Coordinates of C-alpha atoms in Angstrom, one line a residue:
M1299 CA 0.0 0.0 0.0
N1300 CA 1.6 3.4 -1.0
K1301 CA 1.8 6.4 1.3
H1302 CA -1.2 8.1 -0.4
L1303 CA -3.5 5.2 0.3
I1304 CA -2.2 4.9 3.9
A1305 CA -2.9 8.6 4.5
T1306 CA -6.3 8.3 2.9
A1307 CA -7.2 5.2 5.0
I1308 CA -6.3 7.1 8.1
L1309 CA -8.4 10.1 7.0
V1310 CA -11.4 7.9 6.4
L1311 CA -10.9 6.3 9.8
V1312 CA -10.9 9.7 11.5
V1313 CA -13.9 11.0 9.6
S1314 CA -15.9 7.8 10.1
T1315 CA -15.4 7.8 13.8
I1316 CA -17.1 11.2 14.0
C1317 CA -20.4 9.8 12.7
R1318 CA -23.3 9.4 15.0
A1319 CA -27.0 9.5 14.2
A1320 CA -30.2 10.9 15.6
T1321 CA -33.7 10.0 14.5
F1322 CA -37.0 11.8 15.1
D1323 CA -40.5 10.7 14.3
V1324 CA -42.5 13.8 13.1
T1325 CA -46.3 14.0 12.6
V1326 CA -47.8 17.2 11.1
N1327 CA -51.5 18.1 11.6
T1328 CA -52.5 20.3 8.6
T1329 CA -56.2 20.2 9.1
P1330 CA -56.5 24.1 9.2
I1331 CA -55.2 24.3 5.6
K1332 CA -56.8 21.1 4.3
G1333 CA -57.7 21.5 0.6
E1334 CA -55.3 24.4 0.0
T1335 CA -52.4 24.1 -2.5
G1336 CA -48.9 24.8 -1.4
F1337 CA -45.5 23.3 -0.7
A1338 CA -43.8 21.2 1.9
V1339 CA -40.1 22.1 2.0
F1340 CA -37.2 20.2 3.5
D1341 CA -34.0 22.3 3.9
F1342 CA -30.5 21.0 4.8
V1343 CA -28.0 23.9 5.2
A1344 CA -24.3 23.4 5.3
G1345 CA -22.4 25.0 8.2
S1346 CA -18.9 26.4 8.1
P1347 CA -16.8 24.5 7.7
P1348 CA -19.1 21.7 6.4
A1349 CA -19.1 18.8 8.8
K1350 CA -19.9 16.1 6.2
N1351 CA -23.3 15.3 7.6
T1352 CA -26.2 13.7 5.9
A1353 CA -30.0 13.8 6.5
Q1354 CA -32.6 11.4 5.4
I1355 CA -36.4 11.4 5.2
Q1356 CA -38.0 8.0 5.3
G1357 CA -41.5 6.6 5.6
F1358 CA -43.3 9.7 4.4
T1359 CA -47.0 9.2 4.4
S1360 CA -49.9 11.7 4.0
D1361 CA -53.4 12.1 2.8
A1362 CA -52.2 15.1 0.8
T1363 CA -52.2 15.0 -3.0
L1364 CA -48.6 15.2 -4.1
G1365 CA -47.6 17.3 -7.2
S1366 CA -44.2 17.9 -8.7
A1367 CA -41.1 18.4 -6.7
T1368 CA -38.0 20.6 -7.1
P1369 CA -34.7 19.4 -5.7
S1370 CA -31.6 21.6 -5.4
G1371 CA -28.1 21.0 -4.1
G1372 CA -27.0 17.7 -2.6
V1373 CA -30.3 15.9 -2.8
T1374 CA -30.9 12.3 -4.0
G1375 CA -33.8 9.9 -4.0
T1376 CA -37.5 10.6 -3.7
L1377 CA -39.9 11.6 -1.0
T1378 CA -42.2 8.6 -1.9
P1379 CA -41.5 5.8 -1.6
G1380 CA -38.2 7.1 -0.3
P1381 CA -35.7 7.5 1.1
L1382 CA -34.9 11.1 0.4
S1383 CA -31.3 11.8 1.2
F1384 CA -29.4 15.1 1.7
T1385 CA -25.7 15.9 2.0
D1386 CA -24.0 19.2 3.0
T1387 CA -22.0 19.4 -0.3
S1388 CA -23.8 22.7 -1.2
F1389 CA -24.8 25.6 1.1
L1390 CA -28.5 25.0 0.5
N1391 CA -29.7 21.5 -0.2
E1392 CA -33.5 21.5 -0.6
W1393 CA -36.5 19.4 -1.6
E1394 CA -39.6 21.5 -2.4
Q1395 CA -42.7 19.3 -2.7
G1396 CA -45.8 20.7 -4.4
L1397 CA -49.1 19.4 -2.9
T1398 CA -52.7 19.9 -2.0
F1399 CA -52.8 19.7 1.7
G1400 CA -54.7 16.9 3.5
S1401 CA -55.2 16.7 7.2
T1402 CA -51.9 15.0 8.2
M1403 CA -48.4 14.0 7.1
H1404 CA -45.8 11.8 8.8
F1405 CA -42.1 11.2 8.3
K1406 CA -39.0 9.9 10.0
L1407 CA -36.0 12.3 10.0
S1408 CA -32.5 10.7 10.5
V1409 CA -29.3 12.9 10.7
T1410 CA -25.7 12.2 11.4
T1411 CA -24.3 14.5 14.1
N1412 CA -20.8 15.5 13.1
F1413 CA -19.9 19.0 14.3
V1414 CA -16.8 21.1 14.3
S1415 CA -16.1 22.9 17.6
G1416 CA -16.1 26.7 17.1
G1417 CA -17.7 26.4 13.7
I1418 CA -21.2 27.0 12.4
P1419 CA -23.2 23.7 12.6
D1420 CA -25.1 22.1 9.7
S1421 CA -28.9 22.5 10.2
F1422 CA -32.2 21.0 9.0
S1423 CA -35.5 22.7 8.8
F1424 CA -39.0 22.0 7.6
Y1425 CA -41.5 24.5 6.3
L1426 CA -45.0 24.7 4.9
L1427 CA -45.6 27.3 2.1
D1428 CA -48.7 28.7 0.6
K1429 CA -49.5 28.7 -3.1
N1430 CA -47.4 31.8 -3.5
Q1431 CA -44.4 30.1 -1.9
L1432 CA -44.7 32.2 1.2
P1433 CA -44.3 30.4 4.5
F1434 CA -47.2 30.0 6.8
A1435 CA -46.4 32.0 10.0
T1436 CA -45.0 30.1 13.0
S1437 CA -43.4 31.1 16.3
D1438 CA -39.9 30.6 14.9
P1439 CA -38.0 33.4 16.7
T1440 CA -35.6 33.8 13.8
G1441 CA -38.4 35.0 11.6
A1442 CA -37.8 32.2 9.0
D1443 CA -41.2 30.6 10.0
A1444 CA -39.9 27.1 10.2
L1445 CA -42.2 24.5 11.8
V1446 CA -39.2 22.3 12.7
A1447 CA -35.5 23.2 13.1
L1448 CA -32.5 21.2 14.1
D1449 CA -28.9 22.5 14.6
L1450 CA -26.4 19.7 14.4
S1451 CA -24.2 21.3 17.1
S1452 CA -23.8 18.3 19.4
S1453 CA -23.9 14.5 19.4
N1454 CA -27.4 14.7 20.9
P1455 CA -29.1 17.7 19.1
A1456 CA -32.5 18.9 20.3
L1457 CA -35.3 19.2 17.7
Q1458 CA -37.0 22.7 17.9
V1459 CA -40.7 22.5 17.3
Y1460 CA -42.6 25.8 16.7
T1461 CA -46.3 26.5 16.9
S1462 CA -48.6 27.8 14.2
S1463 CA -52.3 28.5 13.7
F1464 CA -52.0 26.7 10.3
A1465 CA -50.4 23.4 11.4
S1466 CA -49.2 21.6 14.5
I1467 CA -46.3 19.2 15.1
M1468 CA -46.1 16.2 17.3
V1469 CA -42.7 14.6 18.0
P1470 CA -42.8 11.7 20.5
T1471 CA -40.3 12.1 23.3
P1472 CA -37.6 9.4 22.8
T1473 CA -37.2 8.7 26.5
A1474 CA -39.8 6.7 28.5
T1475 CA -42.3 8.7 30.5
A1476 CA -45.0 7.7 33.1
T1477 CA -47.5 7.2 30.3
S1478 CA -46.9 5.3 27.1
T1479 CA -49.1 7.6 25.1
P1480 CA -47.6 11.0 24.3
T1481 CA -49.6 14.0 25.4
V1482 CA -51.1 15.8 22.5
T1483 CA -52.1 19.4 22.8
P1484 CA -55.6 19.6 21.3
T1485 CA -56.4 22.0 18.5
P1486 CA -58.1 24.9 20.3
T1487 CA -61.8 25.4 19.5
R1488 CA -63.6 28.6 19.5
T1489 CA -65.1 29.5 23.0
P1490 CA -68.7 30.5 22.5
T1491 CA -69.7 33.9 23.8
P1492 CA -71.3 33.3 27.3
T1493 CA -75.0 34.1 27.5
Q1494 CA -75.8 36.0 30.6
T1495 CA -78.3 34.3 32.9
P1496 CA -81.0 36.8 33.9
T1497 CA -81.6 37.2 37.6
Q1498 CA -85.1 35.9 38.6
T1499 CA -87.5 38.5 39.7
P1500 CA -90.8 38.0 41.6
T1501 CA -92.8 38.9 38.5
P1502 CA -92.3 38.1 34.8
T1503 CA -92.8 41.7 33.9
R1504 CA -89.6 43.2 32.5
T1505 CA -88.5 46.5 34.1
P1506 CA -88.5 49.0 31.2
T1507 CA -85.2 50.8 30.6
P1508 CA -84.6 53.7 28.2
T1509 CA -82.0 51.7 26.3
L1510 CA -81.2 48.0 26.4
T1511 CA -77.5 47.7 27.4
P1512 CA -76.1 44.5 25.8
T1513 CA -73.4 42.5 27.6
R1514 CA -70.1 43.8 26.4
T1515 CA -68.1 41.2 24.4
P1516 CA -64.4 41.7 24.8
T1517 CA -62.8 43.0 21.6
A1518 CA -60.3 40.6 20.2
T1519 CA -56.8 41.9 20.0
P1520 CA -55.9 42.0 16.3
T1521 CA -53.0 39.8 15.2
P1522 CA -50.1 42.1 14.3
L1523 CA -49.1 42.1 10.6
R1524 CA -45.9 40.2 10.6
P1525 CA -43.8 41.3 7.5
F1526 CA -42.1 38.8 5.3
I1527 CA -39.2 39.5 2.9
G1528 CA -39.6 37.5 -0.3
S1529 CA -37.0 39.2 -2.5
L1530 CA -34.0 41.5 -2.4
P1531 CA -31.7 42.6 -5.3
A1532 CA -28.5 40.6 -5.4
V1533 CA -26.5 43.8 -4.9
I1534 CA -27.6 46.8 -2.7
L1535 CA -25.9 50.1 -3.5
V1536 CA -25.0 52.5 -0.8
G1537 CA -25.9 56.1 -1.9
S1538 CA -28.9 54.8 -3.9
S1539 CA -32.2 53.1 -3.2
F1540 CA -33.4 49.4 -3.4
N1541 CA -36.7 47.6 -3.3
I1542 CA -37.8 44.9 -0.9
G1543 CA -40.5 42.5 -2.1
G1544 CA -42.7 40.6 0.3
T1545 CA -45.9 40.8 2.3
D1546 CA -47.6 42.6 5.1
F1547 CA -45.6 45.8 4.9
T1548 CA -47.1 48.9 6.5
A1549 CA -46.6 52.7 6.8
G1550 CA -44.6 51.8 10.0
S1551 CA -42.2 49.5 8.3
R1552 CA -38.6 50.2 9.2
I1553 CA -35.4 48.5 8.0
N1554 CA -32.7 47.0 10.1
F1555 CA -29.5 47.1 8.0
F1556 CA -26.8 44.8 9.5
V1557 CA -23.5 45.4 7.7
A1558 CA -20.8 42.8 8.1
T1559 CA -17.5 44.3 9.3
S1560 CA -14.2 42.8 10.4
T1561 CA -15.2 43.3 14.1
G1562 CA -18.8 42.0 13.7
A1563 CA -22.1 43.2 12.3
I1564 CA -23.2 46.8 12.9
N1565 CA -26.8 48.0 12.4
A1566 CA -26.6 51.0 10.0
G1567 CA -30.4 51.4 10.4
P1568 CA -33.2 51.7 11.1
L1569 CA -33.7 53.0 7.6
T1570 CA -37.0 54.6 6.7
P1571 CA -38.6 53.7 3.3
S1572 CA -39.3 56.5 0.9
G1573 CA -42.4 54.6 -0.4
H1574 CA -44.4 51.5 0.5
T1575 CA -47.2 49.3 -0.5
G1576 CA -48.3 46.1 1.2
T1577 CA -45.9 44.1 -0.9
T1578 CA -43.1 46.6 -1.8
L1579 CA -40.8 48.9 0.2
T1580 CA -38.4 51.4 -1.5
V1581 CA -35.5 52.1 0.8
P1582 CA -32.9 54.8 0.4
V1583 CA -29.4 53.9 1.7
P1584 CA -27.5 57.0 3.0
A1585 CA -24.0 57.5 1.4
T1586 CA -22.6 57.5 4.9
V1587 CA -23.3 53.8 5.4
P1588 CA -20.0 51.8 5.4
L1589 CA -19.5 49.0 3.0
G1590 CA -17.6 46.8 5.5
Q1591 CA -17.0 43.3 4.3
G1592 CA -19.4 43.9 1.3
F1593 CA -22.4 42.0 2.8
V1594 CA -25.6 43.2 4.5
S1595 CA -28.5 41.4 6.2
V1596 CA -31.8 43.1 5.9
Q1597 CA -34.8 42.8 8.2
V1598 CA -38.2 44.6 8.2
V1599 CA -39.8 45.7 11.5
N1600 CA -43.4 47.0 11.6
I1601 CA -43.2 49.5 14.4
D1602 CA -46.9 50.2 14.1
Q1603 CA -47.7 46.5 14.6
G1604 CA -46.1 45.8 18.0
F1605 CA -42.7 45.8 16.4
A1606 CA -43.4 42.5 14.5
S1607 CA -40.3 41.6 12.6
S1608 CA -39.6 39.7 9.4
N1609 CA -37.2 37.1 8.4
A1610 CA -33.7 38.3 7.5
R1611 CA -32.4 38.2 3.9
G1612 CA -28.8 38.9 2.7
A1613 CA -27.3 40.7 -0.3
L1614 CA -23.9 42.0 -1.5
L1615 CA -23.2 45.6 -0.4
Q1616 CA -21.5 47.9 -2.9
G1617 CA -21.2 51.6 -3.6
F1618 CA -23.2 53.7 -6.0
A1619 CA -20.5 55.0 -8.5
P1620 CA -22.3 58.3 -9.4
A1621 CA -22.3 59.1 -5.7
G1622 CA -18.5 58.7 -5.7
I1623 CA -18.4 55.5 -3.6
P1624 CA -15.9 52.9 -4.9
S1625 CA -16.7 49.2 -5.2
L1626 CA -14.1 46.4 -5.5
T1627 CA -15.5 43.4 -7.4
S1628 CA -12.6 41.6 -8.9
I1629 CA -8.9 40.9 -8.3
N1630 CA -6.6 40.0 -11.2
G1631 CA -9.7 39.4 -13.4
I1632 CA -11.3 37.0 -10.9
G1633 CA -14.7 38.0 -9.7
L1634 CA -16.2 37.6 -6.2
A1635 CA -16.6 34.0 -5.1
A1636 CA -20.1 32.6 -4.4
T1637 CA -19.3 32.5 -0.7
S1638 CA -19.2 36.3 -0.8
S1639 CA -23.0 36.4 -0.8
D1640 CA -23.4 33.5 1.6
P1641 CA -24.7 34.6 5.0
S1642 CA -22.6 31.8 6.6
F1643 CA -19.5 33.7 5.7
A1644 CA -20.7 37.3 5.0
T1645 CA -17.3 38.2 3.6
N1646 CA -16.4 39.3 0.1
N1647 CA -13.5 37.1 -1.2
V1648 CA -11.8 36.1 -4.4
Q1649 CA -10.6 32.6 -5.2
T1650 CA -7.1 33.4 -6.5
V1651 CA -3.6 34.0 -5.1
V1652 CA -1.8 37.3 -5.4
P1653 CA 2.0 36.8 -5.5
Q1654 CA 4.3 39.5 -4.1
G1655 CA 6.4 41.3 -6.7
T1656 CA 3.7 41.2 -9.4
V1657 CA 1.2 43.7 -10.8
V1658 CA -2.1 43.4 -9.0
R1659 CA -5.2 44.5 -10.9
L1660 CA -8.2 45.6 -8.8
G1661 CA -11.5 45.8 -10.8
G1662 CA -14.7 47.5 -9.8
S1663 CA -16.5 50.9 -10.2
G1664 CA -16.5 54.4 -8.9
F1665 CA -12.7 54.8 -8.6
D1666 CA -11.7 58.5 -8.2
T1667 CA -9.8 59.4 -11.4
K1668 CA -10.1 63.2 -10.7
N1669 CA -8.4 63.2 -7.3
G1670 CA -6.7 59.8 -7.0
V1671 CA -7.1 56.7 -4.8
A1672 CA -5.2 54.9 -2.1
V1673 CA -5.0 51.1 -1.7
D1674 CA -4.5 49.4 1.7
L1675 CA -3.7 45.8 2.0
F1676 CA -4.6 44.3 5.4
C1677 CA -2.5 41.2 6.2
A1678 CA -0.6 39.2 8.8
C1679 CA 2.0 42.0 8.8
T1680 CA 3.6 44.2 11.4
G1681 CA 1.0 46.9 12.1
G1682 CA -1.7 44.8 10.5
K1683 CA -1.4 46.2 7.0
V1684 CA 0.9 47.5 4.2
G1685 CA 0.3 50.7 2.2
P1686 CA -1.4 52.9 1.5
F1687 CA -0.3 52.7 -2.1
F1688 CA -1.2 56.0 -3.8
I1689 CA -2.3 56.0 -7.4
N1690 CA -2.6 59.6 -8.6
P1691 CA -4.7 61.3 -11.3
G1692 CA -3.1 60.7 -14.7
D1693 CA -1.4 57.5 -13.7
P1694 CA -1.9 54.9 -16.4
G1695 CA -2.8 52.4 -13.6
L1696 CA -5.9 54.3 -12.7
S1697 CA -9.3 54.3 -14.4
S1698 CA -12.8 54.5 -13.0
T1699 CA -13.1 50.7 -13.2
L1700 CA -9.5 49.4 -12.8
I1701 CA -6.5 50.0 -10.6
S1702 CA -3.1 48.5 -11.4
F1703 CA 0.1 48.7 -9.3
T1704 CA 3.0 46.5 -8.4
L1705 CA 2.8 44.8 -5.0
P1706 CA 6.3 44.9 -3.4
S1707 CA 8.2 41.7 -2.7
T1708 CA 10.7 43.4 -0.4
G1709 CA 10.8 46.3 2.0
T1710 CA 8.4 47.7 4.6
N1711 CA 5.5 47.6 2.2
A1712 CA 6.0 44.0 1.2
P1713 CA 3.1 41.9 2.6
A1714 CA 3.6 38.7 4.4
T1715 CA 2.4 35.4 2.9
G1716 CA -1.0 34.5 4.2
P1717 CA -4.4 36.2 4.3
G1718 CA -4.9 39.6 2.7
S1719 CA -7.8 42.0 2.3
F1720 CA -7.8 45.0 -0.1
V1721 CA -9.6 48.3 0.5
I1722 CA -9.7 51.2 -1.9
S1723 CA -10.1 54.8 -0.6
N1724 CA -11.2 57.6 -2.9
A1725 CA -9.3 60.8 -2.2
G1726 CA -12.1 63.2 -2.8
A1727 CA -11.7 66.9 -3.3
S1728 CA -10.5 67.3 0.3
K1729 CA -7.8 64.6 -0.2
S1730 CA -9.2 63.0 3.0
Y1731 CA -9.4 59.5 1.5
A1732 CA -12.4 59.0 3.7
I1733 CA -14.7 57.2 1.2
K1734 CA -13.9 53.6 1.2
S1735 CA -14.8 50.5 -0.8
N1736 CA -15.9 47.1 0.5
A1737 CA -13.0 44.9 1.8
V1738 CA -12.2 41.9 -0.4
S1739 CA -10.1 39.0 1.0
V1740 CA -7.6 37.1 -1.1
P1741 CA -4.6 34.9 -0.2
I1742 CA -1.2 36.6 -0.6
G1743 CA 1.8 34.6 -1.8
Q1744 CA 0.5 31.0 -1.4
A1745 CA -2.7 29.1 -1.0
I1746 CA -2.9 27.3 2.3
S1747 CA -2.2 23.6 2.3
V1748 CA -1.0 20.8 4.6
A1749 CA 1.5 18.4 3.0
S1750 CA 2.6 16.3 6.1
V1751 CA 2.3 16.1 9.9
T1752 CA 5.1 14.6 12.0
Q1753 CA 5.6 14.2 15.8
S1754 CA 8.6 14.2 18.0
G1755 CA 7.7 13.8 21.7
T1756 CA 4.9 16.3 22.4
T1757 CA 5.9 18.6 19.5
I1758 CA 3.9 18.3 16.3
T1759 CA 5.3 19.7 13.1
V1760 CA 3.1 20.6 10.1
N1761 CA 4.6 21.2 6.7
G1762 CA 2.7 22.9 3.8
T1763 CA 2.2 26.3 2.4
G1764 CA 0.5 29.6 3.1
F1765 CA 0.9 29.6 6.9
S1766 CA 0.9 32.9 8.8
T1767 CA 0.6 34.3 12.3
L1768 CA -3.2 34.4 11.7
T1769 CA -3.4 30.7 10.9
V1770 CA -5.7 28.5 13.1
I1771 CA -6.0 24.7 13.1
N1772 CA -8.7 22.2 13.7
F1773 CA -7.2 19.1 15.5
F1774 CA -9.4 16.1 15.1
N1775 CA -8.5 13.2 17.5
S1776 CA -10.1 9.8 17.5
Q1777 CA -11.5 9.0 20.9
S1778 CA -13.8 6.4 22.3
G1779 CA -16.9 8.5 21.7
G1780 CA -15.9 9.5 18.2
A1781 CA -13.5 12.1 16.7
V1782 CA -13.2 15.2 18.8
D1783 CA -11.9 18.6 17.6
L1784 CA -9.5 19.9 20.2
G1785 CA -8.7 23.0 18.1
G1786 CA -10.6 25.8 16.4
L1787 CA -11.5 29.1 18.0
G1788 CA -12.4 29.6 21.6
P1789 CA -14.2 32.5 23.3
G1790 CA -13.3 35.9 22.0
G1791 CA -12.0 34.4 18.7
T1792 CA -8.7 33.2 20.1
A1793 CA -7.1 30.0 18.8
K1794 CA -7.4 27.1 21.2
I1795 CA -4.1 25.6 20.1
P1796 CA -1.2 28.2 19.9
L1797 CA 1.0 27.8 16.9
T1798 CA 4.7 28.6 16.5
I1799 CA 5.2 29.8 12.9
I1800 CA 8.6 28.9 11.6
N1801 CA 7.9 30.3 8.2
S1802 CA 5.1 30.2 5.6
D1803 CA 5.9 26.5 5.0
K1804 CA 6.1 25.2 8.5
F1805 CA 4.7 25.6 12.0
T1806 CA 4.8 23.5 15.2
F1807 CA 2.5 23.1 18.2
T1808 CA 2.4 21.2 21.4
E1809 CA 0.2 18.1 21.7
P1810 CA -3.1 19.5 23.1
A1811 CA -4.4 18.4 26.5
G1812 CA -7.0 15.7 26.2
A1813 CA -5.5 14.1 23.1
I1814 CA -5.1 10.4 23.1
P1815 CA -2.9 8.2 20.9
G1816 CA -4.5 7.1 17.7
P1817 CA -5.7 8.4 14.3
S1818 CA -5.7 12.2 14.2
Y1819 CA -6.0 15.0 11.6
V1820 CA -4.8 18.5 11.2
Q1821 CA -6.7 21.1 9.2
A1822 CA -5.2 24.6 8.7
L1823 CA -7.3 27.7 8.0
N1824 CA -6.6 31.3 7.4
P1825 CA -9.1 34.2 7.6
P1826 CA -11.7 34.8 6.4
F1827 CA -12.2 31.0 7.1
V1828 CA -14.0 30.3 3.8
P1829 CA -13.4 26.9 2.0
F1830 CA -10.8 28.4 -0.3
T1831 CA -8.6 29.5 2.7
S1832 CA -8.7 26.1 4.3
S1833 CA -6.5 23.1 3.7
G1834 CA -9.7 21.1 3.5
S1835 CA -9.6 17.3 3.8
A1836 CA -6.3 16.7 1.9
P1837 CA -4.6 13.4 3.0
G1838 CA -1.5 15.2 4.2
G1839 CA -3.2 16.3 7.4
A1840 CA -3.7 12.7 8.6
F1841 CA -1.2 11.1 11.1
T1842 CA -1.2 8.8 14.0
L1843 CA -0.7 10.5 17.4
K1844 CA 1.8 8.6 19.5

């Protein structure tokens, strides 16, 4: 057996020991919407990094009339007769089943429960949608209106079940209880208005009154209009306006505008729409809103309806060029990666490598050809960045849509190998360079990789490429209960396992506490911790801990 096969076998052993499974028996009562057309939707969403989980729907039965189905992402099989299987190979893995609702449906949900400590877990959710593909409202606190949600964040995940006036869920408790029959909350029935019993009087003659005063019936509190966002533009421009499509918008609708930044999300709202209908909001975005990491999450709150809030939807965030706000959308001819608009990452990034000592080409819009621009490169460098690199008016490397300059390979402005993030600042007439683009991440010098892992005593040495002082590792160690990740990020975003960086090709660390001899695996990651800046599951990370 050659070395490649040996390493692969060890990797398979490590991964396979992670796998556990959880099973839930789900019954859905859809009597309130019986006869309506709509959709039953099963979503399996990949976390970050993906934990290689699977989900499976088996034994689906219903008195509903099933129509056509639309699968997307890593979905195989069929709902009936089943099984219907999901993997986390894509961000969203979905089965949308068209149907005419009956009174009930039943299915068995089975999931594996791999999870990466410090990461974002895979998740499963189940929805019912109306004929317009809008979800029936539930008590889901996220605003997504799921009926069932499951985060695979532990080996024994808890299934979250939400209430709705349109459907109800019963999931038998898996542990034994005092009674063998699970308690079912009955569907509430309308309470009849009580009829006042008249007080008996000595004679049947009614005492006349000027006006008959009826018994006051309490006025029902109206259900607040809960907004729902159905659509956003793929790109929202700061300094311009955008439209939100959905339902139940009001004159009191206000917009939370959460901009992703390097230090966390900030709410640049609430923003006030300039116009509204029940299904459309037109929202101006002030030119002062920062572009941050180039991603925004939008939420509608009806302040005139008890502050009822909508689901959140994300979009890319860029600048409106006529307003003088620059946007960075490509590096060396490579556009923004799909993960840039993925809310799991919320960071603009490009899947290429920028070598030191070469000409770097930054593409986009709104670059200030009249007054000039400055380019900063944030990196694993002394002081956290190199630059600014000034490109002045008249320089052939400056146009309104392209900036070109040579990235130094030596000297104080030479960036270290590892993660990088470019930001462009327009000079403006005041030469303040205060109007900044979105930040776009890209590896500098080398892509990160792990070629081999060796051990001498308690010191573990990792050889590869693209390592920096910002590198973090996951350390998977096979233990009796399965593979455990002893690495990752701890509270405050600090690495659980400190690394000693020898150079961009080598680092060492001390065997972490709690590790036991046996199959182990090292995975290296650089900010912004997207798949392209991870060593992934390459066989070089596998070794046997002594």
